[in-house]
Short mmCIF file of C-alpha atoms and ligand atoms in Angstrom, two decimals:
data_model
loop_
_atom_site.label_atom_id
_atom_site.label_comp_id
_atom_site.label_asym_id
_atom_site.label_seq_id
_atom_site.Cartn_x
_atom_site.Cartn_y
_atom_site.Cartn_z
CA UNK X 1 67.34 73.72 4.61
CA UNK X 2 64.02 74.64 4.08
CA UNK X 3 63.41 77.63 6.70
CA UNK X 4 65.35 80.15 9.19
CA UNK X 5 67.50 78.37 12.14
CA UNK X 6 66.03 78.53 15.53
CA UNK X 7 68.63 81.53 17.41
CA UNK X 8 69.94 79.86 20.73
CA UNK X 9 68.50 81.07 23.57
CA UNK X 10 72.02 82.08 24.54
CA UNK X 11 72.92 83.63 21.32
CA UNK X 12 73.59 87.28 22.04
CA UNK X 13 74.37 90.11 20.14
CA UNK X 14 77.81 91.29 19.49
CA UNK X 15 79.67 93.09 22.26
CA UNK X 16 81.50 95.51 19.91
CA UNK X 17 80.82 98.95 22.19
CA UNK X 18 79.02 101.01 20.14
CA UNK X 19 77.41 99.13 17.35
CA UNK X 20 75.53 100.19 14.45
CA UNK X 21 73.14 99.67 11.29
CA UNK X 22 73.86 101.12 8.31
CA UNK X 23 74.45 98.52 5.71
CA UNK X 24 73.76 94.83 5.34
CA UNK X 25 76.70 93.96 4.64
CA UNK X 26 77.47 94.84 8.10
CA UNK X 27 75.23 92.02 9.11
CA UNK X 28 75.80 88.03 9.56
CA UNK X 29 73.48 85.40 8.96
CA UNK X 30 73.17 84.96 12.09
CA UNK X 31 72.36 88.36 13.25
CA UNK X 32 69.91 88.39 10.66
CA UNK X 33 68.06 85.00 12.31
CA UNK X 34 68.43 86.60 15.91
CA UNK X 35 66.43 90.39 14.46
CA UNK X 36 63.95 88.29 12.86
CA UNK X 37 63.61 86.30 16.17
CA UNK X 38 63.44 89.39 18.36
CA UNK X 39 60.73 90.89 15.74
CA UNK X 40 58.75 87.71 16.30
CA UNK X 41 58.52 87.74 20.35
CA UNK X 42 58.34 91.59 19.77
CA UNK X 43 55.11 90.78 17.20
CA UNK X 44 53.31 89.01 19.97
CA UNK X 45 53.71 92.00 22.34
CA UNK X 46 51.56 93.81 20.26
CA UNK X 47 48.43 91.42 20.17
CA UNK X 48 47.77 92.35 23.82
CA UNK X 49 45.63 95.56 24.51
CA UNK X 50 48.19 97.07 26.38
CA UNK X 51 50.55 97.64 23.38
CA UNK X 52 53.79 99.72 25.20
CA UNK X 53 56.89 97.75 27.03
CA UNK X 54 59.03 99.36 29.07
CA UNK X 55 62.10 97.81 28.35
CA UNK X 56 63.83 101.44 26.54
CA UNK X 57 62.25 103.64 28.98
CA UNK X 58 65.10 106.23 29.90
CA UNK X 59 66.42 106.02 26.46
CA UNK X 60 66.58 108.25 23.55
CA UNK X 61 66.03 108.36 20.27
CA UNK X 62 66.34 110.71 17.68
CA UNK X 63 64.85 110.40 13.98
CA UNK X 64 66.82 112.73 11.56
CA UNK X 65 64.67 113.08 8.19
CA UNK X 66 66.42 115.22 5.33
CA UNK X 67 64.44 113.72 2.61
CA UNK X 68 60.51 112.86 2.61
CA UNK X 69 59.34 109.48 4.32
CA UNK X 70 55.62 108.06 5.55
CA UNK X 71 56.24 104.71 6.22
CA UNK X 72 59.70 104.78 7.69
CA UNK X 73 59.86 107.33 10.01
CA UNK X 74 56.26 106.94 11.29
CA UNK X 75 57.66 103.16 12.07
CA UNK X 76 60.44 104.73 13.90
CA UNK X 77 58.36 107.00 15.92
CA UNK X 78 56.11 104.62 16.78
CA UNK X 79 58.84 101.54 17.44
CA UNK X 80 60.10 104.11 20.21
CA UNK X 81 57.48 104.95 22.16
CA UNK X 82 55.93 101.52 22.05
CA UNK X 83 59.72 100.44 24.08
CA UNK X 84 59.00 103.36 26.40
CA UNK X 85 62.02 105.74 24.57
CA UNK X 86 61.63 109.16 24.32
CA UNK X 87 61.64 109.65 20.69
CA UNK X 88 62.31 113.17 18.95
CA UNK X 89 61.69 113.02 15.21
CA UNK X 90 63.28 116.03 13.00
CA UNK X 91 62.53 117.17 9.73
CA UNK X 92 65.26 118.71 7.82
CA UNK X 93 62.35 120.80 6.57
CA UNK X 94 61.55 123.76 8.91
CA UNK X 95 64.89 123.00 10.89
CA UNK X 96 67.84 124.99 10.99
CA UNK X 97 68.84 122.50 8.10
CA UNK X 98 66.88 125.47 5.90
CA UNK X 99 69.55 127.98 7.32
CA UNK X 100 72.14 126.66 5.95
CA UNK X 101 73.56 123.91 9.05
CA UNK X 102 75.81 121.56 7.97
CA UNK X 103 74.65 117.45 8.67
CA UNK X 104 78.02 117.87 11.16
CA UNK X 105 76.86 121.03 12.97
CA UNK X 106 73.21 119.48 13.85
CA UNK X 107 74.52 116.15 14.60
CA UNK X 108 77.14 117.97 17.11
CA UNK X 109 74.04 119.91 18.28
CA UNK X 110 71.78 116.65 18.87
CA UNK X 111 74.68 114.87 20.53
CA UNK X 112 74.21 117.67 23.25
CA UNK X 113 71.24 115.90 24.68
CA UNK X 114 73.24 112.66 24.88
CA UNK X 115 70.94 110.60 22.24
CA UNK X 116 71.27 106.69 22.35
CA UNK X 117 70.27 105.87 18.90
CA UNK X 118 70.13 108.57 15.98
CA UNK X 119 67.84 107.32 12.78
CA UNK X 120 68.97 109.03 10.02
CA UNK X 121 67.81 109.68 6.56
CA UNK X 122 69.93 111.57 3.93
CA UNK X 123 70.08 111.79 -0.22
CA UNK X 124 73.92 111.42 0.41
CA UNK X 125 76.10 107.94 0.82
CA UNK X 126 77.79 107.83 3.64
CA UNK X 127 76.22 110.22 5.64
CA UNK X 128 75.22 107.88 8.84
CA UNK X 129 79.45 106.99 8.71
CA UNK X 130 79.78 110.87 9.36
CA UNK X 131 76.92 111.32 12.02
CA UNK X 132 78.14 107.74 13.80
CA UNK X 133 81.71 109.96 13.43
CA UNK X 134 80.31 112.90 14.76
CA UNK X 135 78.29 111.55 18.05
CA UNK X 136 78.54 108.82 20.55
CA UNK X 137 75.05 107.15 19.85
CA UNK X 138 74.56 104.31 17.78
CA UNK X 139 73.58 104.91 13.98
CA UNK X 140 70.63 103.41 12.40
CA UNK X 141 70.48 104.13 8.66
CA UNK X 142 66.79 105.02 7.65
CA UNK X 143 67.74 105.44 3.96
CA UNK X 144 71.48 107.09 2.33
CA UNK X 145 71.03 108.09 -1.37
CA UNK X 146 70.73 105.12 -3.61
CA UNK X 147 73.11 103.33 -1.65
CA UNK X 148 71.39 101.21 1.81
CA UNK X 149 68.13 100.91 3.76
CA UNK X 150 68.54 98.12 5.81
CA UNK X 151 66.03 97.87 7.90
CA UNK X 152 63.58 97.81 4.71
CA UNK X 153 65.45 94.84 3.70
CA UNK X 154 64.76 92.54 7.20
CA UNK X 155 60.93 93.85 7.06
CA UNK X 156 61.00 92.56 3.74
CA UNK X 157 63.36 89.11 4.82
CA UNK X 158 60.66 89.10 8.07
CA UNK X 159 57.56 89.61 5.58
CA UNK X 160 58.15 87.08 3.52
CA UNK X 161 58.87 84.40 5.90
CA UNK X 162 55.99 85.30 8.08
CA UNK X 163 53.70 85.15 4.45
CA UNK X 164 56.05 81.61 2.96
CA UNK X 165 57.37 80.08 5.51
CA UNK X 166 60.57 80.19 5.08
CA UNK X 167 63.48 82.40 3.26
CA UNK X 168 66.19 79.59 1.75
CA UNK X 169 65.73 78.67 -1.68
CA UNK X 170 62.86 80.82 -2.89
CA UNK X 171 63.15 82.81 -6.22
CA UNK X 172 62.40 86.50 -5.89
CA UNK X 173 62.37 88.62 -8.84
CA UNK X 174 62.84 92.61 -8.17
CA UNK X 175 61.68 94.57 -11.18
CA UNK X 176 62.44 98.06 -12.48
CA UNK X 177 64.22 100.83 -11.84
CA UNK X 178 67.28 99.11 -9.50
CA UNK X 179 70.11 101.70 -10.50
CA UNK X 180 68.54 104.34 -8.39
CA UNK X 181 67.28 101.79 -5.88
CA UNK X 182 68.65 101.30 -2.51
CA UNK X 183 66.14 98.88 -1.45
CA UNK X 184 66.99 96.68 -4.10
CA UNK X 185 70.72 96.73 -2.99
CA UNK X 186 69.99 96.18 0.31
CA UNK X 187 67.23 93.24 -0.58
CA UNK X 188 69.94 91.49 -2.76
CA UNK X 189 72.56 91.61 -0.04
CA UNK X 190 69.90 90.41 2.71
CA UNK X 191 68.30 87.97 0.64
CA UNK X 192 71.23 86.17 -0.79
CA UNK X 193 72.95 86.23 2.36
CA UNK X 194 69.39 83.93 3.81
CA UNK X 195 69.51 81.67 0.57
CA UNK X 196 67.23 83.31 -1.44
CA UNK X 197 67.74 83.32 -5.43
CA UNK X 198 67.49 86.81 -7.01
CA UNK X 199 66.95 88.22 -10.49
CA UNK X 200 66.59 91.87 -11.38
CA UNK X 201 64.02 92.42 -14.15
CA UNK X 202 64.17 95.56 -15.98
CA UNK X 203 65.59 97.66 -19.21
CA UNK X 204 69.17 97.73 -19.37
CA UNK X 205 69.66 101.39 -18.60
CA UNK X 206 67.74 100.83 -15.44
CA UNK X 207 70.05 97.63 -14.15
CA UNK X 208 73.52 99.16 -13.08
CA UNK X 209 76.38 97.10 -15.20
CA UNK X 210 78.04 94.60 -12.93
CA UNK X 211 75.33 94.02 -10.90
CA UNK X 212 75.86 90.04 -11.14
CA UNK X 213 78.61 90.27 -8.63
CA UNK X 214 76.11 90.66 -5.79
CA UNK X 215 75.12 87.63 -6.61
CA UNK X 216 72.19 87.80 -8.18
CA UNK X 217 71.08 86.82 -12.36
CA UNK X 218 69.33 89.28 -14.31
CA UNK X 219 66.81 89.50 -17.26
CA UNK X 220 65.90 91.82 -19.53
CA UNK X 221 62.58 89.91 -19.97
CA UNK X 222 59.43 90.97 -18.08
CA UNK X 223 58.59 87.47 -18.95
CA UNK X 224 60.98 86.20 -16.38
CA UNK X 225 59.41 87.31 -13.35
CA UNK X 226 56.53 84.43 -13.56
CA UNK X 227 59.14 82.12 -12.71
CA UNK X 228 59.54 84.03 -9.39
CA UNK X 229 57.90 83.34 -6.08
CA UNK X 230 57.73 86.85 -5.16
CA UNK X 231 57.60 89.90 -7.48
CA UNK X 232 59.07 92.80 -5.43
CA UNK X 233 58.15 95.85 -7.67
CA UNK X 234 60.32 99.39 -7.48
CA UNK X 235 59.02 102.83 -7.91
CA UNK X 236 61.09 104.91 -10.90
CA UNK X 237 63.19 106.81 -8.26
CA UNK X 238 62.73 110.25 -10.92
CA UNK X 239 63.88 112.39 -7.73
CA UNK X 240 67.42 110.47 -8.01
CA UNK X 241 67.82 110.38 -11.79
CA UNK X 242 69.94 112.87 -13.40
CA UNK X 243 68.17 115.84 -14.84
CA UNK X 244 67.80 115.38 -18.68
CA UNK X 245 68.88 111.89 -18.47
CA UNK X 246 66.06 109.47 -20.58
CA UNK X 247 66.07 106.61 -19.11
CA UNK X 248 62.94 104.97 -20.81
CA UNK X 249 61.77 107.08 -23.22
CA UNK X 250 58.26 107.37 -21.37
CA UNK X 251 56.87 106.91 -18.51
CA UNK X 252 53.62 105.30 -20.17
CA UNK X 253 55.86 102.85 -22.96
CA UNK X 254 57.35 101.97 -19.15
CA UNK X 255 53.89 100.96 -17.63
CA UNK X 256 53.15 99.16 -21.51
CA UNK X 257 56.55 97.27 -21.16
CA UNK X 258 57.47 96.71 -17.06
CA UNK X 259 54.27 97.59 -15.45
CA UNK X 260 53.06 94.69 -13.71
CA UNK X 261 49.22 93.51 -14.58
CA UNK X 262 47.48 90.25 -13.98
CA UNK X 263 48.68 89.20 -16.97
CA UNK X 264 51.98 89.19 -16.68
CA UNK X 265 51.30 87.24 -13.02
CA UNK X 266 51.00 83.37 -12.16
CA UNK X 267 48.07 82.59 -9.70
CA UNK X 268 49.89 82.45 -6.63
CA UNK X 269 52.58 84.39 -6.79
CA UNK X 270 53.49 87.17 -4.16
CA UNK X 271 53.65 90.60 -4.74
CA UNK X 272 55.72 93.57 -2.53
CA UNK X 273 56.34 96.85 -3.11
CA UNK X 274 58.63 99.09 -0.44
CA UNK X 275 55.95 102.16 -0.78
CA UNK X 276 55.78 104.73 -2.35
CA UNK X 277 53.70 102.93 -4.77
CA UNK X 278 52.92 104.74 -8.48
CA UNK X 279 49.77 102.85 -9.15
CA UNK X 280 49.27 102.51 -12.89
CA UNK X 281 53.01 103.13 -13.18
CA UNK X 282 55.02 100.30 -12.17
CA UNK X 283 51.92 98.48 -10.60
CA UNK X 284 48.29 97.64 -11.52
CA UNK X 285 45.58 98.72 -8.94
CA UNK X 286 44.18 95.01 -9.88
CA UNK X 287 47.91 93.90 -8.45
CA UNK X 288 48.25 96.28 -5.55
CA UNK X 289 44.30 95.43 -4.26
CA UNK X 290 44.92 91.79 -4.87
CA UNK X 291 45.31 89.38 -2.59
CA UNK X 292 48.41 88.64 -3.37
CA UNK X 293 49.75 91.77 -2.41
CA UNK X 294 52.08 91.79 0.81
CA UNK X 295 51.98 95.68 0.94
CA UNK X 296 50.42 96.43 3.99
CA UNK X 297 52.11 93.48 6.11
CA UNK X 298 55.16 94.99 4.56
CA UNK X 299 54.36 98.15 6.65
CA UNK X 300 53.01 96.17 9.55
CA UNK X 301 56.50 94.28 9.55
CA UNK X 302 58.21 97.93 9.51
CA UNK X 303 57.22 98.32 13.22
CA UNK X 304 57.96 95.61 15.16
CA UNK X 305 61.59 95.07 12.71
CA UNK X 306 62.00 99.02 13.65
CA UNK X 307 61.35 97.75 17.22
CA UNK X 308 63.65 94.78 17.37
CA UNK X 309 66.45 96.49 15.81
CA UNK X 310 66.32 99.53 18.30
CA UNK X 311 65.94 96.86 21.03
CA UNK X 312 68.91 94.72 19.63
CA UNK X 313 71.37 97.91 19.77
CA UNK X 314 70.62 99.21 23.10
CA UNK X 315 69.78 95.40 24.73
CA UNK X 316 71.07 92.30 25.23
CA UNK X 317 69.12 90.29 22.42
CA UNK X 318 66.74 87.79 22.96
CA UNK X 319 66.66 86.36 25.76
CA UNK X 320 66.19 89.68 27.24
CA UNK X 321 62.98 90.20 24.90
CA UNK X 322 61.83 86.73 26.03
CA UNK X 323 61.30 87.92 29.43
CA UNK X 324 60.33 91.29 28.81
CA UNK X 325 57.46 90.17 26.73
CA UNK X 326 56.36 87.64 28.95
CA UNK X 327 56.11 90.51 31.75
CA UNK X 328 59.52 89.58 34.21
CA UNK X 329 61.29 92.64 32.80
CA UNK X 330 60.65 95.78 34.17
N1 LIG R 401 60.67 104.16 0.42
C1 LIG R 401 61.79 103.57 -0.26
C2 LIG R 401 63.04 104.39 -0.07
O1 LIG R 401 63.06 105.28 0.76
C3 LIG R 401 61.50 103.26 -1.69
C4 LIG R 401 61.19 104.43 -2.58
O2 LIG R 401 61.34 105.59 -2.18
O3 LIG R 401 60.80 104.15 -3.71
O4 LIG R 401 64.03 104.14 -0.72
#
């Protein structure tokens, strides 16, 4: 099947109580299609002048940031307020974090003003299970440690079958540093689970041992990735690697070996990149300027994905966003 099933009008989300998202593997294929959906009618929202719905107005949400972030937690903030929330965004930085608060202490504090969805970021796995523990508002995990960041994954699933057309059956090759990369577990999960073929391109200390069981190939061949249809390049996570531990023994034999140049590109072939980018480190500035480059509709995706998943946890799915978009919904 060459592209994503049409959701059913009557297809709604699941009625579990209190639902959250903090992995993909907590995600069907199905609730996958009906996100992407809701993004879509959600995209089309935005191409009017009057950009805000109304449809979370009376709800709150709070974005919990313990390690840095531009793209994400701007997407948040902005996701939000244009559903009419009232959106708080905290900075472990400058918070009572600094004093010493534990993630359980500020969570119990934040529950106080009866939050309906919490985004949280956090260098440690696990941490939305403790907050979603801790509080009665529904969890959506903005980044844990090396281990998930869903919602990057269904920008990415929603960028590249806005940009190809469809998901099923393309080859994506993700290249580089994947042992400290939660983006590139979360992309394998989301893409096999759509029908996507992955490999992971990169030196073998940098590709965690096992890996195959996800069910995805991988190649310790840069040569590989012109096989791919899309070339999704990771930064070298050096804020998540052991201290003292060499994993390449520079970061400029890197660039000569992984870094991705024209060269090493077919005509035609995508490129993405999550951001941070390291231009002239695991990208060429002739890559990332190229037209080829999905970059910034990777961040343009980020907001109405942000939006549709906020909407999908607090609505009822898309019928709902349907009529709200066409104006029935107050
Ligand atoms: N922004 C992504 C993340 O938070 C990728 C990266 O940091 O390299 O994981």
């Amino acid at each position: 099947m060459a592209d994503i099933r049409l959701v059913r009008d009557d297809l709604r989300p699941p009625t579990a109580p209190r639902r959250h998202l903090i992995s993909i593997a907590d995600l069907s294929r199905d609730d996958v299609e009906r996100l992407l959906a809701t993004a879509r009618s959600l995209a089309r929202s935005l191409e009017r002048e009057m950009k805000k719905l109304p449809t979370l107005r009376g709800r709150t949400v709070i974005n919990l940031f313990y390690e840095s972030s531009t793209r994400t937690s701007s997407s948040f903030e902005l996701a939000a307020k244009r559903l009419s929330a009232d959106v708080m965004s905290i900075k472990a930085a400058g918070s009572s974090v600094d004093k010493g608060e534990s993630l359980k202490d500020t969570a119990l504090t934040l529950a106080a003003y009866d939050p309906d969805v919490i985004v949280l970021r956090h260098p440690h796995i696990g941490a939305p299970n403790l907050v979603a523990a801790s509080t009665e508002a529904h969890i959506v995990n903005a980044g844990d440690g090396k281990h998930q960041h869903p919602t990057q994954a269904l920008l990415d699933l929603y960028t590249i079958h806005e940009q190809l057309g469809r998901i099923e059956g393309l080859h994506v090759a993700i290249v580089g540093d994947v042992l400290h990369s939660r983006v590139a577990r979360s992309n394998i999960q989301a893409l096999t689970l759509m029908g996507a073929h992955v490999t992971l391109v990169g030196p073998p200390p940098l590709i965690p041992r096992g890996v195959e069981a996800m069910g995805c190939e991988v190649s310790y061949d840069i040569d590989t990735v012109r096989a791919a249809d899309v070339v999704y390049l990771l930064r070298m996570q050096r804020e998540r690697m052991q201290e003292g531990a060499a994993f390449v023994p520079s970061l400029r034999e890197y660039t000569a070996r992984w870094g991705i140049t024209p060269e090493r590109l077919r005509p035609g072939q995508k490129v993405m990149h999550p951001g941070p980018m390291n231009r002239g480190v695991e990208i060429d500035p002739r890559v990332a300027d190229s037209g080829e480059a999905l970059i910034v509709e990777q961040v343009r995706s980020g907001l109405v994905v942000r939006m549709a998943v906020l909407y999908d946890l607090l609505t009822r799915g898309p019928v709902e966003v349907k009529a709200a978009v066409a104006g029935e919904v107050a």
